[in-house]
């Protein structure tokens, strides 16, 4: 599958193509980028994506007394957020979202991919008890086959989550198709829709193994 030949519903897939995002993404892809800088870039890109993923949060009117007069302002209308990283690479994006929403709760979904079948296997899941009342931002730097993300979505739905938005940095069209078909209500955000998966289910051109590059475990 080639990304250039695939069209996705823009209401369900948002490609965050801000010039600063694209600039940071080119550094992230570079094989010469070290662990410290890679980790910082993942955090910064998560912030950009968080802005987009929360763009439609409802607001309410509030009056604030400034040093000069009373001002009519806006504030979030009680929206609650849960950040759910898919372990382990998803942990790299959590701090960026928490910088935007410090009060967000953090759940964890642990998945590992069988190196031969590429099928996901869960090994740890822990979510906030009120996850059904929160907007869930599922974060994982890479969306390849979509298997791990689909499994995580199924777990979240079973736990009662209703509003789920998935944030990735680079995505393969095969994975996007798999996720959108598996869950008709999920919304995806990514910084890049890459060309394709290769025969080993690696994203091309991709950026290598995000988990290894975040944590320095080469």
mmCIF file with all atom_site columns, C-alpha atoms in Angstrom:
data_model
loop_
_atom_site.group_PDB
_atom_site.id
_atom_site.type_symbol
_atom_site.label_atom_id
_atom_site.label_alt_id
_atom_site.label_comp_id
_atom_site.label_asym_id
_atom_site.label_entity_id
_atom_site.label_seq_id
_atom_site.pdbx_PDB_ins_code
_atom_site.Cartn_x
_atom_site.Cartn_y
_atom_site.Cartn_z
_atom_site.occupancy
_atom_site.B_iso_or_equiv
_atom_site.pdbx_formal_charge
_atom_site.auth_seq_id
_atom_site.auth_comp_id
_atom_site.auth_asym_id
_atom_site.auth_atom_id
_atom_site.pdbx_PDB_model_num
ATOM 1   C CA . UNK A 1 1   ? 0.000   0.000   0.000  1.00 0.00 ? 1   UNK A CA 1
ATOM 2   C CA . UNK A 1 2   ? 1.338   3.423   -0.955 1.00 0.00 ? 2   UNK A CA 1
ATOM 3   C CA . UNK A 1 3   ? 0.255   6.501   1.026  1.00 0.00 ? 3   UNK A CA 1
ATOM 4   C CA . UNK A 1 4   ? 0.035   8.539   -2.166 1.00 0.00 ? 4   UNK A CA 1
ATOM 5   C CA . UNK A 1 5   ? -2.735  6.281   -3.449 1.00 0.00 ? 5   UNK A CA 1
ATOM 6   C CA . UNK A 1 6   ? -4.855  6.224   -0.295 1.00 0.00 ? 6   UNK A CA 1
ATOM 7   C CA . UNK A 1 7   ? -7.457  8.792   0.771  1.00 0.00 ? 7   UNK A CA 1
ATOM 8   C CA . UNK A 1 8   ? -8.678  8.878   4.368  1.00 0.00 ? 8   UNK A CA 1
ATOM 9   C CA . UNK A 1 9   ? -11.638 10.670  5.919  1.00 0.00 ? 9   UNK A CA 1
ATOM 10  C CA . UNK A 1 10  ? -10.239 14.026  7.145  1.00 0.00 ? 10  UNK A CA 1
ATOM 11  C CA . UNK A 1 11  ? -12.774 13.967  9.990  1.00 0.00 ? 11  UNK A CA 1
ATOM 12  C CA . UNK A 1 12  ? -11.073 10.869  11.360 1.00 0.00 ? 12  UNK A CA 1
ATOM 13  C CA . UNK A 1 13  ? -7.420  11.342  10.354 1.00 0.00 ? 13  UNK A CA 1
ATOM 14  C CA . UNK A 1 14  ? -5.600  14.611  10.993 1.00 0.00 ? 14  UNK A CA 1
ATOM 15  C CA . UNK A 1 15  ? -2.066  15.049  9.683  1.00 0.00 ? 15  UNK A CA 1
ATOM 16  C CA . UNK A 1 16  ? -0.433  17.793  11.746 1.00 0.00 ? 16  UNK A CA 1
ATOM 17  C CA . UNK A 1 17  ? 1.614   19.480  9.043  1.00 0.00 ? 17  UNK A CA 1
ATOM 18  C CA . UNK A 1 18  ? 2.642   22.707  10.782 1.00 0.00 ? 18  UNK A CA 1
ATOM 19  C CA . UNK A 1 19  ? 6.032   23.873  9.450  1.00 0.00 ? 19  UNK A CA 1
ATOM 20  C CA . UNK A 1 20  ? 7.650   23.514  12.896 1.00 0.00 ? 20  UNK A CA 1
ATOM 21  C CA . UNK A 1 21  ? 6.319   19.970  13.165 1.00 0.00 ? 21  UNK A CA 1
ATOM 22  C CA . UNK A 1 22  ? 7.815   19.060  9.809  1.00 0.00 ? 22  UNK A CA 1
ATOM 23  C CA . UNK A 1 23  ? 11.115  20.667  10.748 1.00 0.00 ? 23  UNK A CA 1
ATOM 24  C CA . UNK A 1 24  ? 11.340  18.758  14.025 1.00 0.00 ? 24  UNK A CA 1
ATOM 25  C CA . UNK A 1 25  ? 10.280  15.560  12.311 1.00 0.00 ? 25  UNK A CA 1
ATOM 26  C CA . UNK A 1 26  ? 13.204  15.696  9.870  1.00 0.00 ? 26  UNK A CA 1
ATOM 27  C CA . UNK A 1 27  ? 15.611  15.852  12.825 1.00 0.00 ? 27  UNK A CA 1
ATOM 28  C CA . UNK A 1 28  ? 13.770  12.997  14.534 1.00 0.00 ? 28  UNK A CA 1
ATOM 29  C CA . UNK A 1 29  ? 14.228  10.773  11.477 1.00 0.00 ? 29  UNK A CA 1
ATOM 30  C CA . UNK A 1 30  ? 17.944  11.469  11.152 1.00 0.00 ? 30  UNK A CA 1
ATOM 31  C CA . UNK A 1 31  ? 19.999  8.468   12.248 1.00 0.00 ? 31  UNK A CA 1
ATOM 32  C CA . UNK A 1 32  ? 22.601  10.855  13.686 1.00 0.00 ? 32  UNK A CA 1
ATOM 33  C CA . UNK A 1 33  ? 20.141  12.344  16.211 1.00 0.00 ? 33  UNK A CA 1
ATOM 34  C CA . UNK A 1 34  ? 21.165  11.239  19.707 1.00 0.00 ? 34  UNK A CA 1
ATOM 35  C CA . UNK A 1 35  ? 18.970  9.868   22.486 1.00 0.00 ? 35  UNK A CA 1
ATOM 36  C CA . UNK A 1 36  ? 18.650  13.101  24.459 1.00 0.00 ? 36  UNK A CA 1
ATOM 37  C CA . UNK A 1 37  ? 17.619  15.192  21.459 1.00 0.00 ? 37  UNK A CA 1
ATOM 38  C CA . UNK A 1 38  ? 15.344  12.436  20.141 1.00 0.00 ? 38  UNK A CA 1
ATOM 39  C CA . UNK A 1 39  ? 13.550  12.250  23.483 1.00 0.00 ? 39  UNK A CA 1
ATOM 40  C CA . UNK A 1 40  ? 13.101  16.033  23.608 1.00 0.00 ? 40  UNK A CA 1
ATOM 41  C CA . UNK A 1 41  ? 11.736  16.130  20.061 1.00 0.00 ? 41  UNK A CA 1
ATOM 42  C CA . UNK A 1 42  ? 9.181   13.424  20.869 1.00 0.00 ? 42  UNK A CA 1
ATOM 43  C CA . UNK A 1 43  ? 7.958   15.549  23.784 1.00 0.00 ? 43  UNK A CA 1
ATOM 44  C CA . UNK A 1 44  ? 7.741   18.678  21.623 1.00 0.00 ? 44  UNK A CA 1
ATOM 45  C CA . UNK A 1 45  ? 5.857   16.899  18.839 1.00 0.00 ? 45  UNK A CA 1
ATOM 46  C CA . UNK A 1 46  ? 3.421   15.456  21.376 1.00 0.00 ? 46  UNK A CA 1
ATOM 47  C CA . UNK A 1 47  ? 2.633   19.025  22.460 1.00 0.00 ? 47  UNK A CA 1
ATOM 48  C CA . UNK A 1 48  ? 1.834   20.050  18.884 1.00 0.00 ? 48  UNK A CA 1
ATOM 49  C CA . UNK A 1 49  ? -0.398  17.010  18.444 1.00 0.00 ? 49  UNK A CA 1
ATOM 50  C CA . UNK A 1 50  ? -2.078  17.594  21.779 1.00 0.00 ? 50  UNK A CA 1
ATOM 51  C CA . UNK A 1 51  ? -3.102  21.081  20.639 1.00 0.00 ? 51  UNK A CA 1
ATOM 52  C CA . UNK A 1 52  ? -4.821  19.589  17.594 1.00 0.00 ? 52  UNK A CA 1
ATOM 53  C CA . UNK A 1 53  ? -6.385  16.654  19.420 1.00 0.00 ? 53  UNK A CA 1
ATOM 54  C CA . UNK A 1 54  ? -7.981  18.974  21.985 1.00 0.00 ? 54  UNK A CA 1
ATOM 55  C CA . UNK A 1 55  ? -8.967  21.737  19.575 1.00 0.00 ? 55  UNK A CA 1
ATOM 56  C CA . UNK A 1 56  ? -12.699 21.014  19.916 1.00 0.00 ? 56  UNK A CA 1
ATOM 57  C CA . UNK A 1 57  ? -12.824 20.892  23.729 1.00 0.00 ? 57  UNK A CA 1
ATOM 58  C CA . UNK A 1 58  ? -15.858 22.894  24.937 1.00 0.00 ? 58  UNK A CA 1
ATOM 59  C CA . UNK A 1 59  ? -15.425 26.248  26.672 1.00 0.00 ? 59  UNK A CA 1
ATOM 60  C CA . UNK A 1 60  ? -17.510 28.201  29.154 1.00 0.00 ? 60  UNK A CA 1
ATOM 61  C CA . UNK A 1 61  ? -17.658 31.908  30.026 1.00 0.00 ? 61  UNK A CA 1
ATOM 62  C CA . UNK A 1 62  ? -15.892 33.184  33.107 1.00 0.00 ? 62  UNK A CA 1
ATOM 63  C CA . UNK A 1 63  ? -15.152 36.655  34.456 1.00 0.00 ? 63  UNK A CA 1
ATOM 64  C CA . UNK A 1 64  ? -11.656 37.471  35.707 1.00 0.00 ? 64  UNK A CA 1
ATOM 65  C CA . UNK A 1 65  ? -10.572 40.590  37.561 1.00 0.00 ? 65  UNK A CA 1
ATOM 66  C CA . UNK A 1 66  ? -7.414  41.958  35.954 1.00 0.00 ? 66  UNK A CA 1
ATOM 67  C CA . UNK A 1 67  ? -5.307  44.691  37.619 1.00 0.00 ? 67  UNK A CA 1
ATOM 68  C CA . UNK A 1 68  ? -7.355  47.197  35.603 1.00 0.00 ? 68  UNK A CA 1
ATOM 69  C CA . UNK A 1 69  ? -10.914 45.852  35.214 1.00 0.00 ? 69  UNK A CA 1
ATOM 70  C CA . UNK A 1 70  ? -13.133 42.782  34.955 1.00 0.00 ? 70  UNK A CA 1
ATOM 71  C CA . UNK A 1 71  ? -12.597 40.782  31.775 1.00 0.00 ? 71  UNK A CA 1
ATOM 72  C CA . UNK A 1 72  ? -14.904 38.273  30.104 1.00 0.00 ? 72  UNK A CA 1
ATOM 73  C CA . UNK A 1 73  ? -12.815 35.168  29.359 1.00 0.00 ? 73  UNK A CA 1
ATOM 74  C CA . UNK A 1 74  ? -13.129 31.519  28.438 1.00 0.00 ? 74  UNK A CA 1
ATOM 75  C CA . UNK A 1 75  ? -12.075 28.382  30.283 1.00 0.00 ? 75  UNK A CA 1
ATOM 76  C CA . UNK A 1 76  ? -12.383 24.672  29.652 1.00 0.00 ? 76  UNK A CA 1
ATOM 77  C CA . UNK A 1 77  ? -15.854 23.452  30.532 1.00 0.00 ? 77  UNK A CA 1
ATOM 78  C CA . UNK A 1 78  ? -14.854 20.703  32.925 1.00 0.00 ? 78  UNK A CA 1
ATOM 79  C CA . UNK A 1 79  ? -13.346 18.385  30.315 1.00 0.00 ? 79  UNK A CA 1
ATOM 80  C CA . UNK A 1 80  ? -11.404 15.524  31.891 1.00 0.00 ? 80  UNK A CA 1
ATOM 81  C CA . UNK A 1 81  ? -8.489  13.833  30.142 1.00 0.00 ? 81  UNK A CA 1
ATOM 82  C CA . UNK A 1 82  ? -6.700  10.515  30.437 1.00 0.00 ? 82  UNK A CA 1
ATOM 83  C CA . UNK A 1 83  ? -3.366  9.948   28.710 1.00 0.00 ? 83  UNK A CA 1
ATOM 84  C CA . UNK A 1 84  ? -2.814  6.301   27.819 1.00 0.00 ? 84  UNK A CA 1
ATOM 85  C CA . UNK A 1 85  ? 0.644   5.431   26.468 1.00 0.00 ? 85  UNK A CA 1
ATOM 86  C CA . UNK A 1 86  ? 1.174   2.085   24.773 1.00 0.00 ? 86  UNK A CA 1
ATOM 87  C CA . UNK A 1 87  ? 4.298   0.747   26.480 1.00 0.00 ? 87  UNK A CA 1
ATOM 88  C CA . UNK A 1 88  ? 7.028   1.293   26.139 1.00 0.00 ? 88  UNK A CA 1
ATOM 89  C CA . UNK A 1 89  ? 7.593   3.872   23.394 1.00 0.00 ? 89  UNK A CA 1
ATOM 90  C CA . UNK A 1 90  ? 4.366   5.711   24.213 1.00 0.00 ? 90  UNK A CA 1
ATOM 91  C CA . UNK A 1 91  ? 5.903   6.845   27.503 1.00 0.00 ? 91  UNK A CA 1
ATOM 92  C CA . UNK A 1 92  ? 8.026   9.281   25.519 1.00 0.00 ? 92  UNK A CA 1
ATOM 93  C CA . UNK A 1 93  ? 4.933   11.306  24.566 1.00 0.00 ? 93  UNK A CA 1
ATOM 94  C CA . UNK A 1 94  ? 3.302   11.504  28.006 1.00 0.00 ? 94  UNK A CA 1
ATOM 95  C CA . UNK A 1 95  ? 5.231   14.511  29.354 1.00 0.00 ? 95  UNK A CA 1
ATOM 96  C CA . UNK A 1 96  ? 4.264   16.593  26.323 1.00 0.00 ? 96  UNK A CA 1
ATOM 97  C CA . UNK A 1 97  ? 0.553   16.008  26.934 1.00 0.00 ? 97  UNK A CA 1
ATOM 98  C CA . UNK A 1 98  ? 0.931   16.613  30.671 1.00 0.00 ? 98  UNK A CA 1
ATOM 99  C CA . UNK A 1 99  ? 2.527   19.979  29.948 1.00 0.00 ? 99  UNK A CA 1
ATOM 100 C CA . UNK A 1 100 ? -0.750  20.926  28.264 1.00 0.00 ? 100 UNK A CA 1
ATOM 101 C CA . UNK A 1 101 ? -3.078  19.240  30.777 1.00 0.00 ? 101 UNK A CA 1
ATOM 102 C CA . UNK A 1 102 ? -1.239  18.805  34.101 1.00 0.00 ? 102 UNK A CA 1
ATOM 103 C CA . UNK A 1 103 ? -4.361  17.424  35.790 1.00 0.00 ? 103 UNK A CA 1
ATOM 104 C CA . UNK A 1 104 ? -4.759  14.547  33.311 1.00 0.00 ? 104 UNK A CA 1
ATOM 105 C CA . UNK A 1 105 ? -4.745  11.013  34.690 1.00 0.00 ? 105 UNK A CA 1
ATOM 106 C CA . UNK A 1 106 ? -2.318  8.523   33.172 1.00 0.00 ? 106 UNK A CA 1
ATOM 107 C CA . UNK A 1 107 ? -3.170  4.926   32.323 1.00 0.00 ? 107 UNK A CA 1
ATOM 108 C CA . UNK A 1 108 ? -0.862  2.334   30.780 1.00 0.00 ? 108 UNK A CA 1
ATOM 109 C CA . UNK A 1 109 ? -1.331  -0.406  28.207 1.00 0.00 ? 109 UNK A CA 1
ATOM 110 C CA . UNK A 1 110 ? 1.569   -2.797  27.711 1.00 0.00 ? 110 UNK A CA 1
ATOM 111 C CA . UNK A 1 111 ? 1.874   -4.609  24.392 1.00 0.00 ? 111 UNK A CA 1
ATOM 112 C CA . UNK A 1 112 ? 4.671   -6.518  22.719 1.00 0.00 ? 112 UNK A CA 1
ATOM 113 C CA . UNK A 1 113 ? 4.749   -7.623  19.092 1.00 0.00 ? 113 UNK A CA 1
ATOM 114 C CA . UNK A 1 114 ? 5.650   -11.174 18.145 1.00 0.00 ? 114 UNK A CA 1
ATOM 115 C CA . UNK A 1 115 ? 8.720   -10.811 15.890 1.00 0.00 ? 115 UNK A CA 1
ATOM 116 C CA . UNK A 1 116 ? 7.493   -13.523 13.511 1.00 0.00 ? 116 UNK A CA 1
ATOM 117 C CA . UNK A 1 117 ? 3.706   -13.101 13.346 1.00 0.00 ? 117 UNK A CA 1
ATOM 118 C CA . UNK A 1 118 ? 3.725   -9.352  14.171 1.00 0.00 ? 118 UNK A CA 1
ATOM 119 C CA . UNK A 1 119 ? 0.655   -10.021 16.363 1.00 0.00 ? 119 UNK A CA 1
ATOM 120 C CA . UNK A 1 120 ? 0.310   -7.952  19.580 1.00 0.00 ? 120 UNK A CA 1
ATOM 121 C CA . UNK A 1 121 ? 0.277   -9.571  23.012 1.00 0.00 ? 121 UNK A CA 1
ATOM 122 C CA . UNK A 1 122 ? -0.830  -7.623  26.112 1.00 0.00 ? 122 UNK A CA 1
ATOM 123 C CA . UNK A 1 123 ? 1.211   -7.976  29.292 1.00 0.00 ? 123 UNK A CA 1
ATOM 124 C CA . UNK A 1 124 ? -0.002  -5.039  31.439 1.00 0.00 ? 124 UNK A CA 1
ATOM 125 C CA . UNK A 1 125 ? -3.098  -2.813  31.544 1.00 0.00 ? 125 UNK A CA 1
ATOM 126 C CA . UNK A 1 126 ? -4.019  -0.211  34.162 1.00 0.00 ? 126 UNK A CA 1
ATOM 127 C CA . UNK A 1 127 ? -6.523  2.597   33.569 1.00 0.00 ? 127 UNK A CA 1
ATOM 128 C CA . UNK A 1 128 ? -8.154  5.344   35.677 1.00 0.00 ? 128 UNK A CA 1
ATOM 129 C CA . UNK A 1 129 ? -11.342 4.050   37.318 1.00 0.00 ? 129 UNK A CA 1
ATOM 130 C CA . UNK A 1 130 ? -13.398 6.820   35.667 1.00 0.00 ? 130 UNK A CA 1
ATOM 131 C CA . UNK A 1 131 ? -11.965 6.306   32.179 1.00 0.00 ? 131 UNK A CA 1
ATOM 132 C CA . UNK A 1 132 ? -15.486 6.290   30.717 1.00 0.00 ? 132 UNK A CA 1
ATOM 133 C CA . UNK A 1 133 ? -15.910 9.936   31.760 1.00 0.00 ? 133 UNK A CA 1
ATOM 134 C CA . UNK A 1 134 ? -12.661 11.119  30.231 1.00 0.00 ? 134 UNK A CA 1
ATOM 135 C CA . UNK A 1 135 ? -11.352 11.917  26.780 1.00 0.00 ? 135 UNK A CA 1
ATOM 136 C CA . UNK A 1 136 ? -8.654  9.287   26.250 1.00 0.00 ? 136 UNK A CA 1
ATOM 137 C CA . UNK A 1 137 ? -5.542  10.335  24.384 1.00 0.00 ? 137 UNK A CA 1
ATOM 138 C CA . UNK A 1 138 ? -3.759  7.136   23.395 1.00 0.00 ? 138 UNK A CA 1
ATOM 139 C CA . UNK A 1 139 ? -0.137  7.897   22.548 1.00 0.00 ? 139 UNK A CA 1
ATOM 140 C CA . UNK A 1 140 ? 2.398   5.798   20.649 1.00 0.00 ? 140 UNK A CA 1
ATOM 141 C CA . UNK A 1 141 ? 5.097   7.275   18.385 1.00 0.00 ? 141 UNK A CA 1
ATOM 142 C CA . UNK A 1 142 ? 4.629   4.737   15.576 1.00 0.00 ? 142 UNK A CA 1
ATOM 143 C CA . UNK A 1 143 ? 1.560   3.237   13.903 1.00 0.00 ? 143 UNK A CA 1
ATOM 144 C CA . UNK A 1 144 ? 2.802   0.341   11.770 1.00 0.00 ? 144 UNK A CA 1
ATOM 145 C CA . UNK A 1 145 ? 0.468   -2.642  11.262 1.00 0.00 ? 145 UNK A CA 1
ATOM 146 C CA . UNK A 1 146 ? -2.074  -1.217  13.710 1.00 0.00 ? 146 UNK A CA 1
ATOM 147 C CA . UNK A 1 147 ? -2.323  -4.472  15.645 1.00 0.00 ? 147 UNK A CA 1
ATOM 148 C CA . UNK A 1 148 ? -1.174  -3.101  18.998 1.00 0.00 ? 148 UNK A CA 1
ATOM 149 C CA . UNK A 1 149 ? -3.327  -0.001  18.717 1.00 0.00 ? 149 UNK A CA 1
ATOM 150 C CA . UNK A 1 150 ? -6.431  -2.013  17.788 1.00 0.00 ? 150 UNK A CA 1
ATOM 151 C CA . UNK A 1 151 ? -5.862  -4.302  20.783 1.00 0.00 ? 151 UNK A CA 1
ATOM 152 C CA . UNK A 1 152 ? -5.462  -1.262  23.052 1.00 0.00 ? 152 UNK A CA 1
ATOM 153 C CA . UNK A 1 153 ? -8.642  0.296   21.662 1.00 0.00 ? 153 UNK A CA 1
ATOM 154 C CA . UNK A 1 154 ? -10.593 -2.883  22.310 1.00 0.00 ? 154 UNK A CA 1
ATOM 155 C CA . UNK A 1 155 ? -9.368  -2.927  25.907 1.00 0.00 ? 155 UNK A CA 1
ATOM 156 C CA . UNK A 1 156 ? -10.324 0.722   26.380 1.00 0.00 ? 156 UNK A CA 1
ATOM 157 C CA . UNK A 1 157 ? -13.794 0.191   24.909 1.00 0.00 ? 157 UNK A CA 1
ATOM 158 C CA . UNK A 1 158 ? -14.352 -2.769  27.219 1.00 0.00 ? 158 UNK A CA 1
ATOM 159 C CA . UNK A 1 159 ? -13.332 -0.562  30.139 1.00 0.00 ? 159 UNK A CA 1
ATOM 160 C CA . UNK A 1 160 ? -15.996 1.977   29.146 1.00 0.00 ? 160 UNK A CA 1
ATOM 161 C CA . UNK A 1 161 ? -13.989 4.590   27.225 1.00 0.00 ? 161 UNK A CA 1
ATOM 162 C CA . UNK A 1 162 ? -16.170 6.502   24.771 1.00 0.00 ? 162 UNK A CA 1
ATOM 163 C CA . UNK A 1 163 ? -14.108 9.400   23.377 1.00 0.00 ? 163 UNK A CA 1
ATOM 164 C CA . UNK A 1 164 ? -10.758 8.007   22.197 1.00 0.00 ? 164 UNK A CA 1
ATOM 165 C CA . UNK A 1 165 ? -8.196  9.939   20.168 1.00 0.00 ? 165 UNK A CA 1
ATOM 166 C CA . UNK A 1 166 ? -4.916  8.342   19.089 1.00 0.00 ? 166 UNK A CA 1
ATOM 167 C CA . UNK A 1 167 ? -1.735  10.379  18.670 1.00 0.00 ? 167 UNK A CA 1
ATOM 168 C CA . UNK A 1 168 ? 1.224   9.015   16.693 1.00 0.00 ? 168 UNK A CA 1
ATOM 169 C CA . UNK A 1 169 ? 4.280   10.636  15.159 1.00 0.00 ? 169 UNK A CA 1
ATOM 170 C CA . UNK A 1 170 ? 4.667   8.547   12.003 1.00 0.00 ? 170 UNK A CA 1
ATOM 171 C CA . UNK A 1 171 ? 2.030   6.241   10.552 1.00 0.00 ? 171 UNK A CA 1
ATOM 172 C CA . UNK A 1 172 ? 1.883   3.696   7.765  1.00 0.00 ? 172 UNK A CA 1
ATOM 173 C CA . UNK A 1 173 ? -1.237  3.761   5.566  1.00 0.00 ? 173 UNK A CA 1
ATOM 174 C CA . UNK A 1 174 ? -1.753  0.039   6.283  1.00 0.00 ? 174 UNK A CA 1
ATOM 175 C CA . UNK A 1 175 ? -1.963  0.733   10.004 1.00 0.00 ? 175 UNK A CA 1
ATOM 176 C CA . UNK A 1 176 ? -4.269  3.713   9.581  1.00 0.00 ? 176 UNK A CA 1
ATOM 177 C CA . UNK A 1 177 ? -6.635  1.593   7.474  1.00 0.00 ? 177 UNK A CA 1
ATOM 178 C CA . UNK A 1 178 ? -6.616  -1.214  10.041 1.00 0.00 ? 178 UNK A CA 1
ATOM 179 C CA . UNK A 1 179 ? -7.387  1.077   12.972 1.00 0.00 ? 179 UNK A CA 1
ATOM 180 C CA . UNK A 1 180 ? -10.112 3.099   11.269 1.00 0.00 ? 180 UNK A CA 1
ATOM 181 C CA . UNK A 1 181 ? -11.839 -0.063  10.078 1.00 0.00 ? 181 UNK A CA 1
ATOM 182 C CA . UNK A 1 182 ? -11.592 -1.743  13.487 1.00 0.00 ? 182 UNK A CA 1
ATOM 183 C CA . UNK A 1 183 ? -13.066 1.171   15.444 1.00 0.00 ? 183 UNK A CA 1
ATOM 184 C CA . UNK A 1 184 ? -15.533 3.413   13.589 1.00 0.00 ? 184 UNK A CA 1
ATOM 185 C CA . UNK A 1 185 ? -15.493 6.111   16.290 1.00 0.00 ? 185 UNK A CA 1
ATOM 186 C CA . UNK A 1 186 ? -11.788 6.578   16.931 1.00 0.00 ? 186 UNK A CA 1
ATOM 187 C CA . UNK A 1 187 ? -9.914  9.629   15.659 1.00 0.00 ? 187 UNK A CA 1
ATOM 188 C CA . UNK A 1 188 ? -6.273  9.562   14.609 1.00 0.00 ? 188 UNK A CA 1
ATOM 189 C CA . UNK A 1 189 ? -3.648  12.314  14.691 1.00 0.00 ? 189 UNK A CA 1
ATOM 190 C CA . UNK A 1 190 ? -0.191  11.915  13.160 1.00 0.00 ? 190 UNK A CA 1
ATOM 191 C CA . UNK A 1 191 ? 2.702   14.112  12.102 1.00 0.00 ? 191 UNK A CA 1
ATOM 192 C CA . UNK A 1 192 ? 3.397   12.088  8.972  1.00 0.00 ? 192 UNK A CA 1
ATOM 193 C CA . UNK A 1 193 ? 1.640   9.533   6.808  1.00 0.00 ? 193 UNK A CA 1
ATOM 194 C CA . UNK A 1 194 ? 4.660   7.582   5.604  1.00 0.00 ? 194 UNK A CA 1
ATOM 195 C CA . UNK A 1 195 ? 4.938   5.614   2.353  1.00 0.00 ? 195 UNK A CA 1
ATOM 196 C CA . UNK A 1 196 ? 4.315   2.002   3.363  1.00 0.00 ? 196 UNK A CA 1
ATOM 197 C CA . UNK A 1 197 ? 5.320   -1.020  5.444  1.00 0.00 ? 197 UNK A CA 1
ATOM 198 C CA . UNK A 1 198 ? 8.115   -3.270  4.217  1.00 0.00 ? 198 UNK A CA 1
ATOM 199 C CA . UNK A 1 199 ? 8.165   -7.082  4.337  1.00 0.00 ? 199 UNK A CA 1
ATOM 200 C CA . UNK A 1 200 ? 9.259   -6.957  7.988  1.00 0.00 ? 200 UNK A CA 1
ATOM 201 C CA . UNK A 1 201 ? 6.380   -4.615  8.941  1.00 0.00 ? 201 UNK A CA 1
ATOM 202 C CA . UNK A 1 202 ? 8.741   -1.659  9.432  1.00 0.00 ? 202 UNK A CA 1
ATOM 203 C CA . UNK A 1 203 ? 7.493   1.786   8.466  1.00 0.00 ? 203 UNK A CA 1
ATOM 204 C CA . UNK A 1 204 ? 9.249   3.270   5.446  1.00 0.00 ? 204 UNK A CA 1
ATOM 205 C CA . UNK A 1 205 ? 10.935  5.713   5.523  1.00 0.00 ? 205 UNK A CA 1
ATOM 206 C CA . UNK A 1 206 ? 10.141  5.693   9.248  1.00 0.00 ? 206 UNK A CA 1
ATOM 207 C CA . UNK A 1 207 ? 12.592  6.633   11.976 1.00 0.00 ? 207 UNK A CA 1
ATOM 208 C CA . UNK A 1 208 ? 13.877  3.307   13.270 1.00 0.00 ? 208 UNK A CA 1
ATOM 209 C CA . UNK A 1 209 ? 12.696  1.761   16.546 1.00 0.00 ? 209 UNK A CA 1
ATOM 210 C CA . UNK A 1 210 ? 11.178  4.621   18.538 1.00 0.00 ? 210 UNK A CA 1
ATOM 211 C CA . UNK A 1 211 ? 11.455  2.822   21.862 1.00 0.00 ? 211 UNK A CA 1
ATOM 212 C CA . UNK A 1 212 ? 15.144  2.067   21.388 1.00 0.00 ? 212 UNK A CA 1
ATOM 213 C CA . UNK A 1 213 ? 15.869  5.628   20.314 1.00 0.00 ? 213 UNK A CA 1
ATOM 214 C CA . UNK A 1 214 ? 13.919  7.156   23.234 1.00 0.00 ? 214 UNK A CA 1
ATOM 215 C CA . UNK A 1 215 ? 15.492  4.955   25.892 1.00 0.00 ? 215 UNK A CA 1
ATOM 216 C CA . UNK A 1 216 ? 18.901  4.318   24.320 1.00 0.00 ? 216 UNK A CA 1
ATOM 217 C CA . UNK A 1 217 ? 18.523  0.543   24.207 1.00 0.00 ? 217 UNK A CA 1
ATOM 218 C CA . UNK A 1 218 ? 20.137  -0.303  20.895 1.00 0.00 ? 218 UNK A CA 1
#
